[in-house]
């Protein structure tokens, strides 16, 4: 089923969903099942699986020069989606990105997903390669998520890259897009970011999932601005429980978000990470309760491969 159909079927009840990341190369799929199994009793209608592009690793040669090698540390997104559908009979939402893909490779990936019966994708530009200063599109690839969305929508109309195809079968993907209540870090301001978000929705984005945030006021302000800009699709908040003291610096650095003073002080006054985890869970529960009251269709949790915190939150809410 499409994600948007799950929202319609829920008739106003807030759904529970979450995102997982593929394990590091060399680990078994069991680590994914171990992360998902404890969350299944809360009946997620769909599970997102992130996509991780290639990275450069530099190996020192005997002559002292550095040899640049390309590797993907977390492959397996499509296989994990197929395994999720097969094992749990819930929908899987693969993330697909522009980075590292030509249009042709994107088309091939979408054909694979369509043949697997996958009905949903989250369409993203993707992050830049870790060692590069900014995002560089693949030659013949897309520069922005909006262009990827247009390609998916074309396939949904039976239009493939080779226009001479006849009687081509249309795909049927529901397209989700990403957004940032505290603005995307490359955007000059929130209004301009929302103007670009509107382009993604006008191109065919059917629902929005947000970056994590810790202050609901920022989410409410963002939703109001989106509605004022004419964005009327469902907006799903992304929630991440803080799990250790390092998150206070790591999450702002990686995701360009603020951590409220009150939460920071509570984390800093903890005696160990066990205490921090409890503070993080309580904060996420109180955030989630307020969001449910606000009427959001779904709460989406970033598990990052660890389900213990998300399970405690779900126990309190669902
Ligand atoms: P876009 O919507 O293309 O926007 C990128 C930037 O360009 C923004 O600053 C925007 O304002 C600007 N912009 C957009 N359109 C235009 C235009 N026409 N002209 C000029 N500027 C423009 N990354 C991964 O690599 N893998 C994942 O699985 C993944 N999952 C994610 C899931 C969620 C819910 C979120 C919120 C993010 C995820 N990311 C993932 C991170 C994401 O790929 C990065 O934040 C990336 O930098 C931006 O992606 P986007 O799709 O939002 O890009």
XYZ file of C-alpha atoms and ligand atoms in Angstrom:
371
model
C 0.000 0.000 0.000
C 1.103 3.576 -0.532
C 2.145 5.628 2.505
C -0.577 8.165 1.699
C -3.162 5.350 1.627
C -2.043 4.304 5.117
C -2.694 7.876 6.314
C -6.154 7.873 4.740
C -6.984 4.452 6.199
C -5.942 5.588 9.707
C -8.753 8.194 9.642
C -7.010 10.706 11.884
C -5.334 8.226 14.241
C -1.596 8.918 14.584
C 0.503 6.110 13.103
C 3.895 4.856 14.288
C 6.754 4.446 11.803
C 10.523 4.424 11.901
C 13.690 4.563 9.851
C 16.524 2.060 9.902
C 19.983 2.233 8.391
C 21.613 -0.720 6.585
C 24.309 -2.469 8.651
C 27.978 -1.912 7.926
C 29.255 -4.021 5.025
C 30.076 -7.534 6.224
C 27.364 -7.688 8.923
C 24.381 -9.991 8.469
C 20.744 -9.029 7.870
C 20.035 -10.443 11.348
C 21.195 -7.146 12.873
C 18.361 -5.443 10.964
C 15.796 -7.993 12.144
C 17.084 -7.555 15.720
C 16.402 -3.817 15.429
C 12.947 -4.249 13.856
C 11.547 -7.231 15.819
C 11.024 -5.352 19.129
C 9.079 -2.586 17.315
C 6.653 -4.754 15.350
C 4.074 -5.013 18.151
C 3.377 -1.268 17.628
C 2.197 -2.069 14.086
C 4.242 0.240 11.876
C 2.468 0.374 8.487
C 5.773 1.208 6.805
C 9.502 1.212 7.568
C 12.021 3.513 5.877
C 15.454 2.249 4.850
C 18.162 4.837 4.234
C 20.534 4.844 1.264
C 24.252 5.469 1.760
C 26.369 6.562 -1.138
C 29.974 5.723 -1.818
C 32.837 7.150 0.225
C 36.485 7.672 -0.587
C 39.108 5.915 1.516
C 42.756 6.822 1.160
C 45.379 4.031 1.377
C 49.029 4.910 1.801
C 51.249 3.329 -0.886
C 54.860 2.140 -0.236
C 56.137 5.211 -2.137
C 54.326 7.492 0.312
C 51.613 8.585 -2.145
C 47.945 8.129 -1.291
C 45.734 5.832 -3.368
C 42.062 6.914 -3.425
C 39.628 3.989 -3.346
C 35.849 4.098 -3.507
C 33.706 1.995 -1.194
C 30.132 1.819 0.070
C 30.170 1.129 3.781
C 26.429 0.519 4.130
C 25.141 -1.190 0.985
C 21.944 -3.276 0.871
C 19.015 -0.814 0.895
C 17.006 -2.603 -1.797
C 17.695 -6.086 -0.414
C 16.684 -4.969 3.085
C 13.413 -3.539 1.727
C 12.617 -6.837 0.008
C 13.491 -8.744 3.203
C 11.226 -6.470 5.296
C 8.257 -6.980 2.989
C 8.841 -10.725 2.925
C 9.374 -11.198 6.675
C 6.945 -8.708 8.212
C 4.383 -8.070 5.441
C 4.664 -4.309 5.979
C 5.569 -1.715 3.398
C 9.202 -0.718 3.032
C 10.193 2.756 1.870
C 13.629 2.819 0.260
C 15.368 6.179 0.177
C 16.684 6.992 -3.270
C 19.182 9.727 -3.876
C 20.569 11.784 -6.757
C 24.210 11.564 -5.634
C 26.242 8.916 -7.449
C 23.452 8.076 -9.921
C 23.095 8.923 -13.593
C 19.494 9.220 -14.839
C 19.897 5.823 -16.497
C 21.061 4.200 -13.247
C 18.154 5.832 -11.407
C 15.750 4.401 -13.951
C 17.244 0.921 -13.547
C 17.009 1.173 -9.758
C 13.354 2.244 -10.005
C 12.599 -0.682 -12.331
C 14.093 -3.076 -9.755
C 11.973 -1.513 -6.994
C 8.851 -1.676 -9.114
C 9.439 -5.369 -9.948
C 9.852 -6.080 -6.226
C 6.381 -4.651 -5.601
C 7.697 -1.621 -3.717
C 5.094 1.139 -3.838
C 6.888 3.965 -2.039
C 10.141 5.886 -2.273
C 11.576 8.833 -0.366
C 13.240 10.967 -3.051
C 16.314 12.898 -1.880
C 19.256 14.745 -3.269
C 21.534 12.919 -0.821
C 24.490 14.145 1.150
C 27.796 15.073 -0.427
C 30.654 12.574 -0.333
C 32.107 12.897 3.178
C 35.538 14.104 2.054
C 34.127 16.619 -0.475
C 33.129 20.168 0.495
C 29.777 20.192 -1.302
C 27.320 18.149 -3.333
C 28.493 17.327 -6.859
C 25.921 15.688 -9.152
C 26.961 12.693 -11.217
C 27.537 13.610 -14.892
C 24.122 12.903 -16.410
C 22.563 12.793 -12.955
C 20.260 15.095 -10.979
C 21.354 18.174 -9.034
C 18.258 18.502 -6.829
C 15.614 16.201 -5.429
C 12.962 17.990 -7.515
C 14.580 16.628 -10.721
C 14.565 13.086 -9.321
C 10.882 13.486 -8.424
C 10.142 14.556 -11.998
C 11.853 11.417 -13.318
C 9.807 9.178 -10.976
C 6.576 10.936 -11.935
C 7.437 10.434 -15.620
C 7.882 6.708 -15.019
C 4.539 6.705 -13.187
C 3.113 8.010 -16.484
C 4.866 5.264 -18.453
C 7.504 7.644 -19.844
C 11.007 6.187 -19.688
C 14.263 7.804 -20.740
C 14.166 6.227 -24.190
C 11.236 7.904 -25.825
C 10.990 5.305 -28.581
C 9.655 2.728 -26.074
C 6.133 1.597 -26.999
C 3.398 0.201 -24.717
C 5.615 0.773 -21.702
C 4.230 -0.164 -18.329
C 3.777 2.707 -15.890
C 5.259 2.422 -12.409
C 3.089 3.373 -9.449
C 5.302 4.958 -6.804
C 4.093 7.189 -4.000
C 6.825 9.811 -3.579
C 7.834 11.233 -0.211
C 10.252 14.151 0.185
C 12.479 15.545 2.933
C 12.179 18.902 4.692
C 13.869 20.823 7.486
C 11.917 22.716 10.185
C 15.169 24.531 11.047
C 15.962 24.959 7.298
C 18.399 22.988 5.175
C 21.936 24.102 5.997
C 22.663 25.285 2.433
C 19.522 27.411 2.203
C 19.784 31.179 2.700
C 16.649 31.203 4.893
C 13.588 29.141 5.835
C 11.266 30.945 3.390
C 13.504 30.143 0.423
C 13.872 26.549 1.589
C 10.065 26.263 1.751
C 9.807 27.783 -1.750
C 12.050 24.942 -3.016
C 10.022 22.447 -0.973
C 6.883 23.708 -2.738
C 8.579 22.936 -6.077
C 9.098 19.343 -4.892
C 5.421 19.029 -3.978
C 4.267 20.652 -7.222
C 6.492 18.182 -9.109
C 4.707 15.217 -7.467
C 5.872 14.860 -3.847
C 2.904 13.426 -1.942
C 4.024 13.726 1.666
C 6.875 15.253 3.661
C 9.118 13.735 6.341
C 11.086 16.201 8.427
C 14.580 16.237 9.732
C 14.762 15.575 13.486
C 14.038 18.514 15.782
C 13.851 18.873 19.564
C 11.680 21.948 19.878
C 8.083 21.462 18.727
C 7.595 25.225 18.323
C 9.980 25.065 15.337
C 7.879 22.311 13.775
C 4.595 24.192 14.337
C 6.111 27.358 12.842
C 7.374 25.329 9.866
C 3.979 23.694 9.247
C 2.246 27.101 9.407
C 4.690 28.548 6.878
C 4.259 25.531 4.577
C 0.465 25.845 4.693
C 0.727 29.592 3.998
C 2.954 28.781 0.989
C 0.259 26.460 -0.407
C 1.834 23.139 0.645
C -1.093 20.958 1.636
C 0.320 17.414 1.790
C 0.796 15.491 5.081
C 3.878 16.600 7.064
C 5.416 13.842 9.204
C 7.699 14.892 12.066
C 10.971 13.011 12.517
C 11.893 12.317 16.157
C 15.193 11.131 17.572
C 15.764 10.350 21.253
C 19.118 11.624 22.516
C 21.072 8.574 23.698
C 24.407 9.838 24.961
C 26.232 13.001 25.945
C 28.132 13.150 22.617
C 24.815 13.686 20.808
C 24.804 17.244 22.174
C 27.585 18.119 19.738
C 27.275 15.354 17.145
C 23.625 15.930 16.163
C 23.985 19.702 15.607
C 27.147 19.087 13.583
C 25.670 16.348 11.391
C 22.084 17.548 11.048
C 22.334 21.327 11.568
C 19.719 21.426 14.316
C 19.538 23.167 17.697
C 19.197 21.388 21.013
C 17.092 23.413 23.472
C 18.793 24.789 26.590
C 16.499 22.845 28.930
C 17.336 19.516 27.248
C 21.050 20.361 27.134
C 21.088 21.155 30.855
C 19.202 17.950 31.670
C 21.706 15.867 29.667
C 24.719 17.622 31.200
C 23.452 16.984 34.717
C 23.211 13.194 34.109
C 25.753 11.016 35.890
C 26.107 8.487 33.042
C 24.759 7.567 29.595
C 22.070 5.349 31.147
C 20.629 8.498 32.728
C 21.047 10.390 29.448
C 19.044 7.720 27.615
C 16.219 8.124 30.128
C 16.248 11.915 29.684
C 16.207 11.454 25.878
C 13.275 9.034 26.039
C 11.243 11.298 28.344
C 11.884 14.313 26.096
C 10.836 12.361 22.992
C 7.670 11.092 24.723
C 6.635 14.591 25.742
C 7.448 15.935 22.240
C 5.438 13.096 20.680
C 2.402 13.628 22.937
C 2.235 17.292 21.978
C 2.581 16.407 18.281
C -0.243 13.850 18.534
C -2.462 16.522 20.116
C -1.521 18.831 17.223
C -3.018 16.217 14.873
C -0.056 14.889 12.909
C -0.847 11.732 10.861
C 2.266 9.791 11.828
C 5.273 9.919 14.155
C 8.483 8.836 12.464
C 11.410 7.761 14.679
C 15.068 7.736 13.741
C 16.291 4.486 15.317
C 19.791 4.543 13.795
C 19.865 0.777 14.185
C 18.982 0.795 17.930
C 15.423 0.039 18.914
C 15.580 0.099 22.735
C 14.829 3.834 23.098
C 12.183 3.866 20.358
C 10.474 0.856 21.929
C 10.202 2.616 25.305
C 8.722 5.677 23.581
C 6.267 3.537 21.595
C 5.226 1.685 24.790
C 4.235 5.023 26.305
C 2.275 6.201 23.268
C 0.873 3.405 21.085
P 16.890 19.195 -2.086
O 15.444 19.285 -1.841
O 17.379 18.989 -3.470
O 17.555 20.529 -1.456
C 18.960 20.622 -1.294
C 19.339 22.096 -1.105
O 19.178 22.773 -2.338
C 18.459 22.849 -0.103
O 19.285 23.832 0.507
C 17.405 23.505 -0.968
O 16.884 24.688 -0.366
C 18.208 23.809 -2.231
N 17.437 23.741 -3.462
C 16.447 22.878 -3.779
N 16.021 23.078 -5.038
C 16.783 24.081 -5.546
C 16.865 24.735 -6.797
N 16.030 24.406 -7.789
N 17.790 25.720 -6.973
C 18.647 26.071 -5.965
N 18.603 25.477 -4.747
C 17.702 24.498 -4.543
N 20.718 11.454 2.812
C 21.227 10.318 2.265
O 22.302 10.362 1.663
N 20.549 9.124 2.368
C 19.354 9.024 3.004
O 18.779 7.938 3.080
C 18.789 10.194 3.570
N 17.574 10.169 4.183
C 17.023 11.342 4.665
C 15.728 11.308 5.217
C 15.149 12.480 5.700
C 13.763 12.445 6.282
C 15.877 13.707 5.654
C 15.265 14.972 6.211
C 17.143 13.743 5.101
C 17.732 12.564 4.589
N 18.993 12.565 3.994
C 19.519 11.415 3.457
C 19.801 13.796 3.958
C 19.578 14.601 2.671
O 19.947 13.847 1.546
C 20.437 15.856 2.770
O 19.924 16.710 3.765
C 20.652 16.611 1.464
O 21.677 17.574 1.715
C 19.427 17.357 0.939
O 18.505 16.489 0.402
P 17.067 17.037 -0.104
O 16.391 15.896 -0.758
O 16.379 17.727 0.997
O 17.586 18.066 -1.205
